[in-house]
XYZ file of C-alpha atoms in Angstrom:
212
model
C 14.156 25.026 3.507
C 16.892 25.994 1.028
C 18.058 28.765 3.356
C 18.315 26.367 6.315
C 20.153 23.730 4.288
C 22.560 26.419 3.086
C 23.152 27.452 6.719
C 23.851 23.861 7.738
C 26.220 23.251 4.839
C 28.077 26.550 5.266
C 28.425 26.030 9.012
C 29.977 22.613 8.508
C 32.460 24.034 6.000
C 33.307 27.103 8.069
C 33.826 24.935 11.106
C 36.911 23.429 9.524
C 38.743 26.724 10.030
C 37.421 27.505 13.515
C 38.977 25.416 16.272
C 36.270 25.749 18.910
C 36.764 22.141 19.901
C 40.321 21.132 20.668
C 41.921 18.065 19.162
C 43.650 15.619 21.454
C 47.412 16.226 21.426
C 48.382 12.628 22.217
C 48.314 9.674 19.869
C 45.099 7.731 20.198
C 44.239 4.093 19.543
C 41.406 2.725 17.381
C 39.446 2.017 20.563
C 39.609 5.723 21.389
C 37.561 6.259 18.225
C 34.525 4.937 20.092
C 35.172 7.115 23.133
C 35.620 10.240 21.035
C 32.675 9.466 18.794
C 30.448 9.072 21.866
C 31.067 12.734 22.732
C 28.929 13.619 19.698
C 31.143 16.595 18.954
C 34.150 17.410 16.759
C 36.756 15.451 18.746
C 36.925 12.527 16.332
C 37.271 14.822 13.312
C 40.304 16.572 14.792
C 41.871 13.210 15.616
C 41.343 11.927 12.067
C 43.189 14.990 10.778
C 46.239 14.049 12.860
C 45.897 10.298 12.323
C 44.190 9.750 8.948
C 45.080 6.045 8.965
C 43.603 5.445 12.406
C 40.787 3.253 11.048
C 42.953 1.457 8.532
C 43.268 1.415 4.734
C 39.678 0.377 4.034
C 38.267 3.718 5.251
C 38.401 6.724 2.915
C 39.148 10.012 4.729
C 38.705 13.564 3.428
C 40.764 16.478 4.767
C 38.871 19.697 5.459
C 41.091 22.418 6.842
C 41.886 21.752 10.495
C 39.858 18.529 10.556
C 39.222 15.386 8.546
C 36.108 13.302 8.117
C 35.065 9.879 6.888
C 33.945 10.700 3.383
C 30.543 10.147 1.797
C 29.518 11.240 -1.706
C 26.731 13.601 -0.599
C 25.266 13.978 2.928
C 22.199 15.708 1.447
C 21.292 12.688 -0.704
C 19.683 9.440 0.427
C 21.797 7.617 -2.122
C 25.083 9.312 -1.233
C 25.206 9.612 2.547
C 27.101 6.414 3.378
C 30.510 4.808 2.908
C 30.589 1.017 3.148
C 34.097 0.012 4.168
C 36.023 -2.310 1.870
C 36.541 -4.601 4.848
C 35.167 -4.377 8.407
C 37.196 -2.405 10.942
C 37.648 -4.344 14.187
C 37.619 -2.089 17.245
C 37.715 -3.927 20.530
C 35.754 -6.851 19.117
C 33.168 -4.701 17.331
C 32.955 -5.066 13.557
C 32.541 -1.575 12.092
C 30.936 -1.976 8.666
C 30.170 1.497 7.351
C 29.814 5.216 8.045
C 26.667 7.299 7.602
C 26.478 11.113 7.468
C 23.098 12.740 6.767
C 21.904 16.361 6.685
C 18.241 17.215 6.205
C 15.529 19.693 7.116
C 11.964 19.196 8.294
C 9.453 22.020 8.492
C 8.247 20.839 11.917
C 11.542 19.651 13.412
C 14.063 22.055 11.905
C 17.608 21.042 10.998
C 18.595 17.391 11.370
C 22.111 15.935 11.429
C 22.598 12.217 11.763
C 26.034 10.537 11.705
C 27.675 7.326 12.852
C 28.478 3.702 12.188
C 26.764 0.492 11.140
C 28.172 -2.341 13.254
C 28.114 -6.111 12.806
C 27.219 -6.808 16.448
C 23.930 -6.769 18.347
C 22.918 -3.634 20.308
C 23.585 -5.112 23.753
C 27.160 -6.008 22.772
C 27.783 -2.540 21.331
C 26.283 -0.837 24.405
C 28.362 -2.945 26.795
C 31.564 -2.081 24.949
C 30.787 1.617 24.672
C 29.591 2.037 28.259
C 32.811 0.445 29.494
C 34.667 3.380 27.923
C 32.425 6.147 29.281
C 32.210 7.818 32.712
C 29.142 6.995 34.791
C 27.312 10.224 33.944
C 27.792 9.716 30.179
C 26.705 6.097 29.781
C 23.840 5.033 27.556
C 20.625 3.835 29.182
C 18.554 0.887 28.000
C 15.275 2.499 26.943
C 12.890 -0.071 25.541
C 14.285 -1.462 22.294
C 17.195 0.988 22.117
C 20.133 2.323 24.083
C 20.258 6.095 24.266
C 21.743 9.163 25.944
C 19.469 12.108 25.162
C 20.476 15.685 25.971
C 18.820 19.071 25.465
C 19.869 22.704 25.258
C 18.189 26.013 24.406
C 19.311 28.814 22.135
C 21.249 31.267 24.311
C 22.740 28.613 26.602
C 26.556 28.585 26.832
C 27.917 26.728 23.817
C 29.057 23.658 25.788
C 26.011 23.455 28.088
C 23.780 20.395 27.742
C 21.080 19.155 30.108
C 20.659 15.430 30.543
C 17.202 14.296 29.616
C 14.700 14.521 26.816
C 13.303 11.588 24.920
C 14.866 10.061 21.857
C 12.598 10.190 18.832
C 10.511 13.180 19.926
C 10.402 16.527 18.138
C 12.507 19.232 19.790
C 10.495 22.316 20.784
C 11.149 25.541 18.911
C 14.214 27.297 20.319
C 15.727 24.047 21.626
C 18.175 21.466 20.306
C 18.215 17.756 21.059
C 21.421 15.722 20.910
C 21.236 11.940 21.204
C 23.794 9.151 21.259
C 21.825 6.119 20.097
C 22.221 2.397 19.505
C 19.463 0.602 17.589
C 19.027 -2.797 15.996
C 19.515 -2.752 12.225
C 18.887 -6.421 11.488
C 19.539 -9.639 13.419
C 23.059 -9.376 14.833
C 23.674 -5.866 13.444
C 23.318 -2.390 14.972
C 23.549 1.293 14.217
C 25.547 3.589 16.496
C 24.598 7.183 15.778
C 24.782 10.717 17.042
C 21.934 13.016 16.095
C 21.252 16.733 16.344
C 17.839 18.190 15.675
C 15.955 21.398 16.283
C 16.889 25.078 16.151
C 20.464 24.577 14.994
C 22.731 27.621 14.783
C 25.989 28.171 12.909
C 28.113 28.623 16.097
C 26.763 25.367 17.531
C 27.456 23.477 14.322
C 30.991 24.831 14.153
C 31.534 23.508 17.669
C 29.953 20.095 17.234
C 30.554 19.330 13.567
C 33.744 21.099 12.530
C 34.033 18.801 9.514
């Protein structure tokens, strides 16, 4: 477990000096934060490097080489993996309340990365807003009590190759990686909007998807 956690941590640090994902060269708006976040890759982190005040003064940003990230005290700790914003950030009518960034390891699942926002709106409202920003083949689907866009890949696939499909919440088979964009209910009127990676994570993949 320690070896895997060291790999995950080192890959995230090394990714800051390896520009495998390209940052947008044009100035973006706060609403573009949602569109870039929904890619579940490093796009948002490159944008935050160029525009550290994009989310406003209530959000603390940390610079890490070529990228920047929304800071948390410790992504390996249950008590330190979140930043509650001093005041909500309004993006297109959505009230963004906090940021969550979690790294863990499970003997059956493998590496697990989980990052995203807590939002002061219900899941249907969040899904409607986000889907309006996404192309038809990248929209979230309403799957039972959640909205999700699951994708799968295998070790050895080209670095940017993902296959649509899989099932959110299931354990990725050995040698595969699951990536999910997910909206779930947190409490009445509140939601979580997360990206997750789980399975046989490799350093090159992490440098590409989580350059922060």
